[in-house]
mmCIF file of C-alpha atoms in Angstrom:
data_model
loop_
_atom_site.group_PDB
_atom_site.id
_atom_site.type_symbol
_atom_site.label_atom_id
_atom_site.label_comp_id
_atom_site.label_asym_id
_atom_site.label_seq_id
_atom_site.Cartn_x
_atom_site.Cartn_y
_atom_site.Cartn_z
ATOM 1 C CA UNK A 1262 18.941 -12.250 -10.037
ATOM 2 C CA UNK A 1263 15.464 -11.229 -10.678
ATOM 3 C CA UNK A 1264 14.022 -8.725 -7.959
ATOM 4 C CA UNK A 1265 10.667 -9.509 -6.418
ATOM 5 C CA UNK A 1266 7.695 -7.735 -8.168
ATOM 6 C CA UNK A 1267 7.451 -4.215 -6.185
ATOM 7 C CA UNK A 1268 6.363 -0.796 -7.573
ATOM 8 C CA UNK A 1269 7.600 2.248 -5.892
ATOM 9 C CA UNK A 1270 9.215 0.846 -2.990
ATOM 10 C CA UNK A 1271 10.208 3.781 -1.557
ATOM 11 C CA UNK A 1272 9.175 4.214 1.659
ATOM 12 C CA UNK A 1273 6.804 0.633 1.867
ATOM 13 C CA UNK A 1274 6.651 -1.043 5.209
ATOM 14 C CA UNK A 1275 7.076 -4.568 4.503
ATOM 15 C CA UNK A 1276 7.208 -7.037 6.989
ATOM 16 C CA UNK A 1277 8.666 -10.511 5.965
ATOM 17 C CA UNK A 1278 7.834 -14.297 7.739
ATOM 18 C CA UNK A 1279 9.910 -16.498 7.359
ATOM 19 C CA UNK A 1280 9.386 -20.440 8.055
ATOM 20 C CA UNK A 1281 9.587 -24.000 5.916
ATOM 21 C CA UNK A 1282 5.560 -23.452 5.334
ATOM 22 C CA UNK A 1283 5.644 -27.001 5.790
ATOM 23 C CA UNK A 1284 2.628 -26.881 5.295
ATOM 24 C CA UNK A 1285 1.369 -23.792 5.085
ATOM 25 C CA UNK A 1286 -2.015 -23.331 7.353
ATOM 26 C CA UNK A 1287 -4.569 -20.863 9.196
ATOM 27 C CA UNK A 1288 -1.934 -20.199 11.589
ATOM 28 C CA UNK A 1289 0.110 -18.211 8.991
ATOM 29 C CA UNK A 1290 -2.653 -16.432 7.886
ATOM 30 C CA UNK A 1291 -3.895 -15.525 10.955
ATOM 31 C CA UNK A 1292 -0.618 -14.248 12.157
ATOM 32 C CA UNK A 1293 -0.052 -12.350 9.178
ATOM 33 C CA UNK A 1294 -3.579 -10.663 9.464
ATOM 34 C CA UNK A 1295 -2.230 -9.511 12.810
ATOM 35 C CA UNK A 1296 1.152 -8.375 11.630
ATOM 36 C CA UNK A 1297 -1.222 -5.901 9.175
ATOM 37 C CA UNK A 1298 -2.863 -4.367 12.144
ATOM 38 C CA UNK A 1299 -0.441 -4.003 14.785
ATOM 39 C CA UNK A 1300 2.710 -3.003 12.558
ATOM 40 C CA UNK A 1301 0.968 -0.762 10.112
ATOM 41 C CA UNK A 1302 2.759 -2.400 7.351
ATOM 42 C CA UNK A 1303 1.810 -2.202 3.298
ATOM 43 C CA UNK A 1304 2.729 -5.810 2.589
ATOM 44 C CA UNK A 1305 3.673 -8.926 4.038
ATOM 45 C CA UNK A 1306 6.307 -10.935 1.936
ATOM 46 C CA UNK A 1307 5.824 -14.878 2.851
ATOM 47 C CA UNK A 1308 9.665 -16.262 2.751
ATOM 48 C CA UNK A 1309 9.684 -20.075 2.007
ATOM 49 C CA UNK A 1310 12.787 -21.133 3.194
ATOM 50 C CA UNK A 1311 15.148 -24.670 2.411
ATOM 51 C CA UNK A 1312 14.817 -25.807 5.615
ATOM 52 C CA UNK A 1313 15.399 -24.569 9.107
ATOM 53 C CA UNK A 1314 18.423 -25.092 10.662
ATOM 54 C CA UNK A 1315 17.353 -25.983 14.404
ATOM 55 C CA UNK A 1316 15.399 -28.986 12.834
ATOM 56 C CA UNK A 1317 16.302 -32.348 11.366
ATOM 57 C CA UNK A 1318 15.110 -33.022 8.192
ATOM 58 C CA UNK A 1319 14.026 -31.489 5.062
ATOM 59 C CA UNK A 1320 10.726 -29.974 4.155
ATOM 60 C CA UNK A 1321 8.665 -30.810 0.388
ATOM 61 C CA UNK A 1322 10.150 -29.662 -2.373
ATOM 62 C CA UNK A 1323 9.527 -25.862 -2.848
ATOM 63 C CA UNK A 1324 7.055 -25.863 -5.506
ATOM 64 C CA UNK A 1325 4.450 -27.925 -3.799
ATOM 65 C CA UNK A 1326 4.872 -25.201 -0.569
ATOM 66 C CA UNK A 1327 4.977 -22.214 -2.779
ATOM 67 C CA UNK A 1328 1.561 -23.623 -4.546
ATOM 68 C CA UNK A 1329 0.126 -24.796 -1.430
ATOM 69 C CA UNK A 1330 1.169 -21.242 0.299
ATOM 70 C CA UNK A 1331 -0.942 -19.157 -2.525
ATOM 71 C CA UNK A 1332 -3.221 -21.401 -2.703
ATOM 72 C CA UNK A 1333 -4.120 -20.256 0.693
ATOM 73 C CA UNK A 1334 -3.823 -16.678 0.656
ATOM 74 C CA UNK A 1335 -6.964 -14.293 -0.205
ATOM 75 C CA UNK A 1336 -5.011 -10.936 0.195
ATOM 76 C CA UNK A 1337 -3.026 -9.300 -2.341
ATOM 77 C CA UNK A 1338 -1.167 -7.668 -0.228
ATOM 78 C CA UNK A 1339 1.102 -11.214 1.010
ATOM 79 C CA UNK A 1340 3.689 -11.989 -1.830
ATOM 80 C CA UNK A 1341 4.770 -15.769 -1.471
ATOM 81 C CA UNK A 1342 8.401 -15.800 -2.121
ATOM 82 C CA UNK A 1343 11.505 -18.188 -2.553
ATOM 83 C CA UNK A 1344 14.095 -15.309 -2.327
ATOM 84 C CA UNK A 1345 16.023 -17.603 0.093
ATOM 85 C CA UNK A 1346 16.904 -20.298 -2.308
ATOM 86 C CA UNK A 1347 17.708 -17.632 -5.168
ATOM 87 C CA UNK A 1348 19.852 -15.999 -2.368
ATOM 88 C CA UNK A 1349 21.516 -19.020 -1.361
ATOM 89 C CA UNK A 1350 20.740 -18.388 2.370
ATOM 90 C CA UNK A 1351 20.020 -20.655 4.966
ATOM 91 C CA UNK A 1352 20.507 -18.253 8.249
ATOM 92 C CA UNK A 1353 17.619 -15.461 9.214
ATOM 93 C CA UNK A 1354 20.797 -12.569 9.448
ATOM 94 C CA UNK A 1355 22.391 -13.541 5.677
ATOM 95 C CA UNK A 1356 18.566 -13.373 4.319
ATOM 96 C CA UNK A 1357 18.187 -10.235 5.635
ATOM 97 C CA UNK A 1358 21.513 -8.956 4.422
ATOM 98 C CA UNK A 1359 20.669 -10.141 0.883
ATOM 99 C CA UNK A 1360 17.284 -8.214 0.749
ATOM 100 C CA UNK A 1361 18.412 -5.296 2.263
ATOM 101 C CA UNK A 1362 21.100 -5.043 -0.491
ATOM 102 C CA UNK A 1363 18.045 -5.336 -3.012
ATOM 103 C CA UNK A 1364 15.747 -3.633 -1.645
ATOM 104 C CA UNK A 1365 17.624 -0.471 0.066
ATOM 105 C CA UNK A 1366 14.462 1.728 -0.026
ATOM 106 C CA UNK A 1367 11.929 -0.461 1.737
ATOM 107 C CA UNK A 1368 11.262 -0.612 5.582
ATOM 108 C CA UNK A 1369 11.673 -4.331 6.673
ATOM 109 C CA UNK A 1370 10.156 -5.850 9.840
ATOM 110 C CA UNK A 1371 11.160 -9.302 11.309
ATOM 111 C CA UNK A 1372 7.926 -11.080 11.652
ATOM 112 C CA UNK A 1373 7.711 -14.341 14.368
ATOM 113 C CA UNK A 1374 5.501 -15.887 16.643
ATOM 114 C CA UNK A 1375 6.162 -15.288 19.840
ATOM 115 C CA UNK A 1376 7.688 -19.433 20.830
ATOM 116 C CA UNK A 1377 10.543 -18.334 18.511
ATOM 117 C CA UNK A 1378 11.372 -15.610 20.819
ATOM 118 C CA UNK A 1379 12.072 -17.951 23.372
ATOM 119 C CA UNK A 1380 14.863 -19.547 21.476
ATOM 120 C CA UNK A 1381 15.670 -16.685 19.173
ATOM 121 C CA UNK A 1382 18.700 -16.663 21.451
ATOM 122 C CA UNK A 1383 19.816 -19.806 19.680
ATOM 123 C CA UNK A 1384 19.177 -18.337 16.312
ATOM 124 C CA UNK A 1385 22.668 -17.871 14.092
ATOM 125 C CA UNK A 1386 24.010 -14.220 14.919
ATOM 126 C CA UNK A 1387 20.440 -12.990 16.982
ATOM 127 C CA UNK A 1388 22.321 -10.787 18.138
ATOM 128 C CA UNK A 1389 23.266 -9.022 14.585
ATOM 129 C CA UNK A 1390 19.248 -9.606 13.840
ATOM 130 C CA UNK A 1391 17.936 -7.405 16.554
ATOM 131 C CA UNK A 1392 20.313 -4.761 16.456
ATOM 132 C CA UNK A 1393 19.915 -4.341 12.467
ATOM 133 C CA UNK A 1394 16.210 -5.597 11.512
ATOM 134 C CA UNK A 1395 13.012 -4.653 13.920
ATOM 135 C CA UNK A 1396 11.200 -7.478 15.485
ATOM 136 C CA UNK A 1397 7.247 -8.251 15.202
ATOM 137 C CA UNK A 1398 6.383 -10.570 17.506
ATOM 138 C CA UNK A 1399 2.272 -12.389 17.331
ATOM 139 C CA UNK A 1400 0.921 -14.104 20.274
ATOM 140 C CA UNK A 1401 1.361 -17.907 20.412
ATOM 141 C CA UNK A 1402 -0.804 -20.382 22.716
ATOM 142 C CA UNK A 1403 1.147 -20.854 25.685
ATOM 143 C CA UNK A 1404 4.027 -19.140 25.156
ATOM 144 C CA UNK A 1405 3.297 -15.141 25.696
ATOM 145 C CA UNK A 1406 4.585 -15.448 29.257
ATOM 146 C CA UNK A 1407 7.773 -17.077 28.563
ATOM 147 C CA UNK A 1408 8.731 -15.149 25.558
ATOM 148 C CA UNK A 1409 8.576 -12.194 27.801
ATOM 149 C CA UNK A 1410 10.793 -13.942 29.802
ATOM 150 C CA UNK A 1411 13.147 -15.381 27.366
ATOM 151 C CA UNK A 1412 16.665 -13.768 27.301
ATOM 152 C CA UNK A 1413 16.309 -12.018 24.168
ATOM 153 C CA UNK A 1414 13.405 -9.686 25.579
ATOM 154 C CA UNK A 1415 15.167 -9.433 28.698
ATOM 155 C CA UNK A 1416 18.617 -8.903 27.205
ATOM 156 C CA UNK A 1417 16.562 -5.950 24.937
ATOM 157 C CA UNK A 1418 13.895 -4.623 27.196
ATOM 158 C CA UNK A 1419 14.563 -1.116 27.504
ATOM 159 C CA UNK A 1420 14.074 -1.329 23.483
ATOM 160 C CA UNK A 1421 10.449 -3.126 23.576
ATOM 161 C CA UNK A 1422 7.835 -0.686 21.899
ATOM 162 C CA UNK A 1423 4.711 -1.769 23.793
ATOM 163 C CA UNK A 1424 1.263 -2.722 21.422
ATOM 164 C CA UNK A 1425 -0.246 0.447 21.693
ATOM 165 C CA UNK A 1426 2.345 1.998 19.795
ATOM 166 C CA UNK A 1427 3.310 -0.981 17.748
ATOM 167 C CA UNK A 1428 2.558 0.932 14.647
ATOM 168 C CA UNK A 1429 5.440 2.894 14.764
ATOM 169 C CA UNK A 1430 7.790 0.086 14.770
ATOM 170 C CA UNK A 1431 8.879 0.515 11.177
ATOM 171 C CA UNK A 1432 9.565 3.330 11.264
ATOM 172 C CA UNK A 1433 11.974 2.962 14.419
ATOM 173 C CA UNK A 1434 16.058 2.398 14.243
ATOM 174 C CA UNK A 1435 16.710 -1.145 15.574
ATOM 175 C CA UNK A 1436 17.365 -2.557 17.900
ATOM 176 C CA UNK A 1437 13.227 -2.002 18.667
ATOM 177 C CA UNK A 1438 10.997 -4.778 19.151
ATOM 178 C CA UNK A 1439 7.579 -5.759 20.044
ATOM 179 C CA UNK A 1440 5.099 -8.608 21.222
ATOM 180 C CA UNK A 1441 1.656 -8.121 20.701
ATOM 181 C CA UNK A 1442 -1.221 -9.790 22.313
ATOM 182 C CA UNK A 1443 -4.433 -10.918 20.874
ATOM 183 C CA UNK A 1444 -6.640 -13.620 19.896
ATOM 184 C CA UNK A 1445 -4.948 -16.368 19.210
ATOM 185 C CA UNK A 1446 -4.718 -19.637 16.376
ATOM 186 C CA UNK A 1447 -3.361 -22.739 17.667
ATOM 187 C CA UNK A 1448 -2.394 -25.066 14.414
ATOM 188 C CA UNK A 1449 1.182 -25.708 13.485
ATOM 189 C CA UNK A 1450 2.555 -27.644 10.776
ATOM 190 C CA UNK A 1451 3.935 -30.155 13.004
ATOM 191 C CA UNK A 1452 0.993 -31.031 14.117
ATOM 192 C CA UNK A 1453 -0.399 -31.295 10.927
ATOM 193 C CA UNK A 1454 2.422 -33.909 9.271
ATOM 194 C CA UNK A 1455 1.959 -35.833 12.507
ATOM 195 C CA UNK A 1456 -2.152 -36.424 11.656
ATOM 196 C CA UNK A 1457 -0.726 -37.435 7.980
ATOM 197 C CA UNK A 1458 -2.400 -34.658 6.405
ATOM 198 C CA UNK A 1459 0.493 -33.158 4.296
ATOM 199 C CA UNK A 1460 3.284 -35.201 2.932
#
């Protein structure tokens, strides 16, 4: 298996979002422009994934999000990547397991928006995922309060690093976590395929 394209990994800060990219739109990038400045990280890997397991259905075939995803992206700094198909992983925790066997010298942060902290609970082994990976969590219309809330953060709270020292988060031995506020983007892909704009 081919390793993704990274010189001197050693100590990098990489943060990794994962999703179907289904399609891919401002959202992401916004997000990901957010991830930069609150988590202090070096790059942002873009993980296109088969499918997600909580929904029905399957997405486009990879290519056309993979083009459509770097078609979209002005920063050399976000690597688009189908590592998830080439590691024959469907679940976030076996991903992770897979890169970190890879990649043994980089710093990885979980990056989400903050409505999939209010069912990470429901995520395959979230448990394993916050105790082994650290958690980046962007602000999502409508759903700061509850993701607060949700059991994950309350189940973890004594481990939530709090934005102003977000930057650190890294750096820090899971199980750490945070959720950042901020200015907000409100498109989603669903919305998108449901105005017949992407098919």
């Amino acid at each position: 298996m081919t390793k993704i394209g990274v010189l001197g990994t050693n100590g990098l800060r990489v943060g990794l979002l994962g999703g179907s990219f289904d399609p891919p739109h401002e959202g992401h990038l916004h997000i990901t422009d957010q991830a930069f400045k609150a988590f202090n990280l070096d790059k942002i890997w873009w993980l296109v994934s088969p499918g997600n397991p909580l929904k029905l259905g399957e997405p486009v075939p990879r290519e056309k999000r993979i083009e459509a995803c770097n078609k979209l992206i002005n920063n050399s700094d976000v690597f688009v990547s189908d590592i998830e198909y080439r590691l024959n992983t469907r679940y976030t925790a076996d991903t992770i397991k897979g890169l970190r066997r890879l990649y043994p010298n980089i710093s990885f942060v979980w990056l989400m928006g903050a409505d999939n902290l209010v069912i990470f609970h429901q995520w395959e082994n979230w448990n394993w995922i916050i105790e082994n990976i650290p958690l980046g969590v962007m602000a999502r219309p409508g759903e700061q309060i509850k993701a607060g809330l949700s059991k994950t953060a309350t189940r973890y709270r004594r481990f939530r690093l709090f934005q102003c020292k977000a930057g650190l988060l890294a750096r820090l031995k899971p199980p750490a976590w945070s959720l950042i506020g901020g200015p907000m983007q409100s498109s989603s892909s669903s919305q998108i395929r449901s105005k017949g704009q992407w098919c």
